[in-house]
Short mmCIF file of C-alpha atoms and ligand atoms in Angstrom, two decimals:
data_model
loop_
_atom_site.label_atom_id
_atom_site.label_comp_id
_atom_site.label_asym_id
_atom_site.label_seq_id
_atom_site.Cartn_x
_atom_site.Cartn_y
_atom_site.Cartn_z
CA MET A 1 93.32 112.25 65.54
CA THR A 2 95.39 109.64 62.68
CA GLU A 3 93.38 108.08 60.33
CA LEU A 4 92.90 104.89 60.64
CA TRP A 5 92.70 103.02 56.74
CA LEU A 6 91.56 99.14 57.26
CA VAL A 7 92.88 97.76 54.37
CA GLY A 8 90.85 94.47 53.65
CA ILE A 9 93.88 91.20 51.50
CA GLY A 10 91.96 88.46 51.12
CA THR A 11 92.57 85.27 52.47
CA GLY A 12 95.84 84.90 51.70
CA ASN A 13 96.77 84.89 48.64
CA PRO A 14 98.87 88.15 47.70
CA ASP A 15 97.05 89.02 44.23
CA HIS A 16 94.04 89.12 46.46
CA VAL A 17 94.90 92.52 47.05
CA THR A 18 92.90 94.70 45.18
CA LEU A 19 94.29 98.22 43.62
CA GLU A 20 92.18 99.90 46.02
CA GLY A 21 93.85 97.97 48.74
CA ARG A 22 97.17 98.43 46.41
CA ALA A 23 97.87 102.23 46.83
CA ALA A 24 96.70 102.26 50.40
CA LEU A 25 99.32 100.28 51.22
CA ARG A 26 101.25 101.98 49.55
CA ASP A 27 99.89 105.62 50.67
CA ALA A 28 100.05 104.66 54.27
CA ALA A 29 102.66 107.00 56.73
CA ALA A 30 102.62 103.41 59.27
CA VAL A 31 101.28 99.62 59.06
CA LEU A 32 99.61 97.78 62.65
CA ILE A 33 101.18 94.63 62.03
CA PRO A 34 100.36 91.58 65.39
CA ARG A 35 103.32 89.93 66.08
CA LYS A 36 101.29 86.79 67.18
CA GLY A 37 98.60 84.37 65.53
CA ALA A 38 98.47 81.15 63.96
CA GLY A 39 100.50 80.29 61.26
CA LYS A 40 103.03 83.29 62.50
CA GLU A 41 106.03 82.31 59.49
CA ASP A 42 103.51 81.73 56.82
CA LEU A 43 101.17 84.84 57.59
CA ALA A 44 105.38 87.01 57.88
CA HIS A 45 105.61 86.32 54.06
CA LEU A 46 102.29 86.48 52.75
CA ARG A 47 102.73 89.98 54.66
CA GLU A 48 106.03 90.83 52.96
CA ALA A 49 104.94 90.11 49.59
CA ILE A 50 102.10 92.33 50.39
CA LEU A 51 103.82 94.89 50.99
CA ARG A 52 106.27 94.30 48.89
CA ALA A 53 103.61 94.24 45.37
CA ALA A 54 102.38 97.87 47.20
CA ASP A 55 105.29 99.00 46.90
CA SER A 56 104.60 100.67 50.25
CA ASN A 57 107.15 102.32 51.88
CA ALA A 58 104.79 102.56 55.27
CA ARG A 59 107.08 102.43 58.52
CA VAL A 60 105.76 98.85 60.28
CA ILE A 61 104.93 98.84 63.47
CA PRO A 62 104.57 95.84 65.60
CA PHE A 63 102.45 94.95 68.42
CA ASP A 64 101.40 91.73 70.56
CA MET A 65 98.15 90.62 70.66
CA PRO A 66 96.79 90.78 75.08
CA VAL A 67 95.62 86.62 75.53
CA ARG A 68 91.94 86.11 76.43
CA ASP A 69 90.66 85.53 79.44
CA GLU A 70 89.02 82.09 79.58
CA SER A 71 87.63 81.91 82.96
CA LEU A 72 85.62 84.62 82.08
CA PRO A 73 81.70 84.28 80.29
CA TYR A 74 82.22 84.03 75.85
CA ALA A 75 80.16 87.81 75.94
CA GLU A 76 82.24 89.12 78.54
CA ARG A 77 85.43 87.43 77.20
CA VAL A 78 86.04 89.25 73.86
CA ALA A 79 84.38 92.54 74.90
CA ARG A 80 87.90 92.59 77.19
CA TRP A 81 89.48 91.45 74.86
CA HIS A 82 88.97 93.97 72.56
CA ASP A 83 89.48 96.51 75.08
CA ALA A 84 92.62 95.25 75.76
CA ILE A 85 93.37 94.89 71.71
CA ALA A 86 92.07 99.19 71.35
CA LEU A 87 94.99 99.89 74.60
CA ARG A 88 97.31 97.80 72.63
CA TRP A 89 96.72 99.54 69.14
CA GLN A 90 97.23 103.30 70.53
CA ALA A 91 99.88 103.28 71.93
CA ALA A 92 101.17 101.54 68.82
CA LEU A 93 99.55 105.21 67.35
CA GLU A 94 101.37 107.01 69.56
CA GLN A 95 104.65 106.12 67.99
CA ALA A 96 103.71 106.43 63.73
CA PRO A 97 104.54 109.34 62.13
CA ASP A 98 101.81 111.98 61.09
CA GLY A 99 99.63 110.22 58.47
CA PRO A 100 97.04 107.30 57.37
CA VAL A 101 98.03 104.23 59.30
CA ALA A 102 96.56 101.08 57.60
CA LEU A 103 95.76 97.80 59.17
CA LEU A 104 96.27 94.56 56.95
CA VAL A 105 92.55 92.70 57.37
CA TRP A 106 92.45 89.47 56.76
CA GLY A 107 89.46 89.01 54.20
CA ASP A 108 87.32 91.59 54.06
CA PRO A 109 86.66 94.14 57.55
CA GLY A 110 83.04 93.29 57.70
CA LEU A 111 83.12 89.90 57.60
CA TYR A 112 83.17 88.20 61.15
CA ASP A 113 85.79 90.70 61.87
CA SER A 114 86.11 92.73 65.24
CA THR A 115 88.32 95.28 63.53
CA LEU A 116 85.66 98.25 63.31
CA ARG A 117 84.33 97.02 67.02
CA ILE A 118 88.03 97.83 68.16
CA ALA A 119 88.93 100.36 65.97
CA ALA A 120 85.40 102.14 67.45
CA ARG A 121 86.99 101.59 70.89
CA LEU A 122 89.34 105.05 70.20
CA PRO A 123 89.57 107.62 72.31
CA GLY A 124 89.30 110.38 70.08
CA ALA A 125 87.18 108.33 67.46
CA PRO A 126 89.43 108.61 64.54
CA ARG A 127 88.61 108.55 60.79
CA VAL A 128 88.62 104.91 59.98
CA ARG A 129 88.65 104.16 56.06
CA VAL A 130 87.25 100.68 55.40
CA VAL A 131 89.24 99.49 52.12
CA PRO A 132 86.42 95.61 51.42
CA GLY A 133 88.80 92.53 50.06
CA ILE A 134 87.52 89.44 49.11
CA THR A 135 86.09 87.08 52.09
CA ALA A 136 86.39 83.28 52.16
CA LEU A 137 82.94 83.36 51.32
CA GLN A 138 83.82 84.74 47.34
CA ALA A 139 87.43 82.05 47.71
CA LEU A 140 84.93 79.03 48.28
CA THR A 141 82.43 79.67 45.63
CA ALA A 142 85.64 80.51 43.36
CA ALA A 143 87.36 77.64 43.82
CA HIS A 144 84.10 75.34 43.40
CA ALA A 145 82.81 77.01 40.69
CA ILE A 146 79.21 77.43 42.59
CA PRO A 147 77.13 80.36 42.56
CA PHE A 148 76.80 81.56 46.34
CA ASN A 149 72.41 81.30 46.01
CA THR A 150 69.79 79.38 44.33
CA VAL A 151 67.46 81.42 41.86
CA ASN A 152 65.25 83.51 44.14
CA GLY A 153 67.33 81.87 47.40
CA ALA A 154 67.98 82.98 50.86
CA VAL A 155 72.01 81.84 51.88
CA SER A 156 72.45 81.99 55.92
CA VAL A 157 75.94 82.69 56.98
CA THR A 158 76.60 81.32 60.08
CA THR A 159 79.64 80.36 62.76
CA GLY A 160 80.36 76.54 64.04
CA ARG A 161 79.15 76.85 66.94
CA ARG A 162 75.08 77.80 66.05
CA LEU A 163 74.80 75.52 63.62
CA ARG A 164 76.26 72.68 66.78
CA GLU A 165 73.82 74.53 68.69
CA GLY A 166 70.27 75.54 66.65
CA GLY A 167 70.93 73.49 63.78
CA TRP A 168 70.06 73.94 60.22
CA PRO A 169 68.92 78.22 59.71
CA GLU A 170 65.97 78.67 59.39
CA GLY A 171 64.19 79.79 55.84
CA ALA A 172 67.77 78.70 53.89
CA GLU A 173 68.49 77.17 51.10
CA THR A 174 72.56 77.45 51.43
CA ALA A 175 74.27 78.08 54.40
CA VAL A 176 77.77 78.39 54.47
CA VAL A 177 79.37 78.00 57.62
CA MET A 178 82.67 80.09 58.86
CA LEU A 179 84.72 79.61 62.26
CA ASP A 180 84.63 75.92 62.85
CA GLY A 181 87.63 73.73 64.51
CA GLN A 182 85.07 71.39 64.66
CA CYS A 183 83.72 69.80 61.68
CA SER A 184 80.02 70.83 62.73
CA PHE A 185 77.99 69.47 60.27
CA ARG A 186 77.95 66.40 61.11
CA ALA A 187 75.63 67.63 64.32
CA LEU A 188 73.01 67.38 61.00
CA GLU A 189 70.86 64.93 59.60
CA PRO A 190 73.03 64.95 56.47
CA ALA A 191 70.43 63.00 54.15
CA GLY A 192 69.00 65.71 51.36
CA LEU A 193 72.10 67.40 51.55
CA ARG A 194 75.38 68.43 49.48
CA ILE A 195 78.94 69.90 51.30
CA TRP A 196 81.11 72.16 49.13
CA TRP A 197 84.80 72.47 51.72
CA GLY A 198 87.60 74.35 51.05
CA GLY A 199 90.59 74.57 53.47
CA PHE A 200 93.49 77.57 53.30
CA LEU A 201 91.68 78.73 50.17
CA GLY A 202 93.26 81.54 47.21
CA MET A 203 96.85 80.26 49.29
CA PRO A 204 99.45 77.36 47.72
CA GLU A 205 98.18 74.60 50.07
CA GLN A 206 94.09 74.83 48.83
CA VAL A 207 92.12 72.06 49.75
CA LEU A 208 88.48 70.96 48.14
CA GLU A 209 86.04 67.94 48.81
CA SER A 210 83.01 68.35 48.23
CA GLY A 211 79.48 65.97 47.90
CA PRO A 212 76.31 63.80 49.26
CA LEU A 213 76.92 65.02 53.34
CA ALA A 214 76.21 61.91 53.54
CA GLU A 215 79.81 60.68 52.37
CA ALA A 216 81.87 63.42 52.01
CA GLY A 217 81.85 64.30 55.26
CA PRO A 218 83.74 61.64 57.01
CA ARG A 219 86.65 62.55 53.82
CA ILE A 220 86.50 66.00 54.97
CA VAL A 221 87.18 65.06 58.46
CA GLU A 222 90.14 63.43 57.67
CA THR A 223 91.12 66.12 54.46
CA ARG A 224 91.03 68.46 57.10
CA ALA A 225 93.01 66.98 60.41
CA ALA A 226 95.23 65.56 58.24
CA ALA A 227 95.73 69.67 56.93
CA ARG A 228 95.83 71.20 59.68
CA ALA A 229 98.81 68.20 60.95
CA ARG A 230 101.44 69.24 58.48
CA HIS A 231 101.14 73.17 58.77
CA GLY A 232 100.18 73.23 62.27
CA TRP A 233 97.59 74.63 61.77
CA ILE A 234 94.29 75.56 59.26
CA MET A 235 91.03 78.24 58.21
CA ASP A 236 88.57 76.11 56.47
CA THR A 237 84.35 77.05 55.53
CA TYR A 238 82.02 75.37 53.43
CA LEU A 239 78.67 75.55 52.15
CA LEU A 240 75.87 73.26 52.44
CA ARG A 241 73.01 73.34 50.39
CA ARG A 242 69.92 71.60 50.93
CA ALA A 243 69.79 68.63 47.83
C1 SAM B 301 88.07 85.64 61.98
S1 SAM B 301 86.88 85.28 60.31
C2 SAM B 301 87.42 85.83 59.42
C3 SAM B 301 86.42 86.14 57.86
C4 SAM B 301 86.88 87.36 56.83
N1 SAM B 301 87.18 88.58 57.35
C5 SAM B 301 86.20 87.03 55.61
O1 SAM B 301 86.10 87.84 55.45
O2 SAM B 301 87.25 85.73 54.86
C6 SAM B 301 88.15 83.48 60.13
C7 SAM B 301 87.37 82.51 59.27
O3 SAM B 301 87.20 82.64 57.96
C8 SAM B 301 87.55 81.89 57.26
N2 SAM B 301 88.81 81.89 56.58
C9 SAM B 301 89.82 83.00 56.41
N3 SAM B 301 90.50 82.60 55.01
C10 SAM B 301 89.71 81.44 55.00
C11 SAM B 301 91.15 80.32 54.03
N4 SAM B 301 91.95 80.78 52.97
N5 SAM B 301 90.08 79.88 53.60
C12 SAM B 301 89.38 78.69 54.13
N6 SAM B 301 88.62 79.63 55.14
C13 SAM B 301 88.97 81.22 55.94
C14 SAM B 301 87.35 80.58 58.30
O4 SAM B 301 86.46 79.86 58.12
C15 SAM B 301 87.44 80.65 59.21
O5 SAM B 301 87.31 80.59 60.35
#
């Protein structure tokens, strides 16, 4: 069975790809590429730039992403969707030449990404190699030139959904929120909290805002809506810290 190389590509800047990532893309026999996704055009250009910079001659094998069945409960919907993606990968892998097959994985393959869970569903248990990438967390703290944690402090990395449903994560001085389409920081009592927010981190369109949550929060809601309207999609991440 083919080896599968999951290559972390960072958060949208071709220069985020590490030397190890470039070498993997150069040496792979094929690269599986999903045909659809938010910002399809932007992502197609990024992918081309990354493969060009790697001097990759890998055969590009496109595959269609299945759609999620929104009528199912959340956990089942995601599990079925992963099953369906694994089937598409399998069909794509059957067309691949001999040799390792790479997938370009946004950020790092281990952070809020299901690529490893999908790979585990493939029949024949292919050997999986992970090439780490720069995460949205790192792109955010670097863009604002702030540390990820306070001295000896706990950080909770969480999702917008959990922040809305569970409030401030217990025991954390710092919370980093990903996968939030709804500016869920609005569900928190803002007193005593600071926010550092970033959209399109690492990309030419990067937008940053920061300040005390009470004052920066409404500004972020506006900036986010305007950036999203301009590009047709957005990815954003933010860090909240108790003052
Ligand atoms: C499915 S997760 C993938 C995370 C990725 N594996 C990583 O290591 O960063 C997608 C979430 O990552 C964050 N994200 C990814 N790229 C980003 C970017 N360029 N700017 C801001 N946030 C980003 C957003 O919170 C988005 O909702």
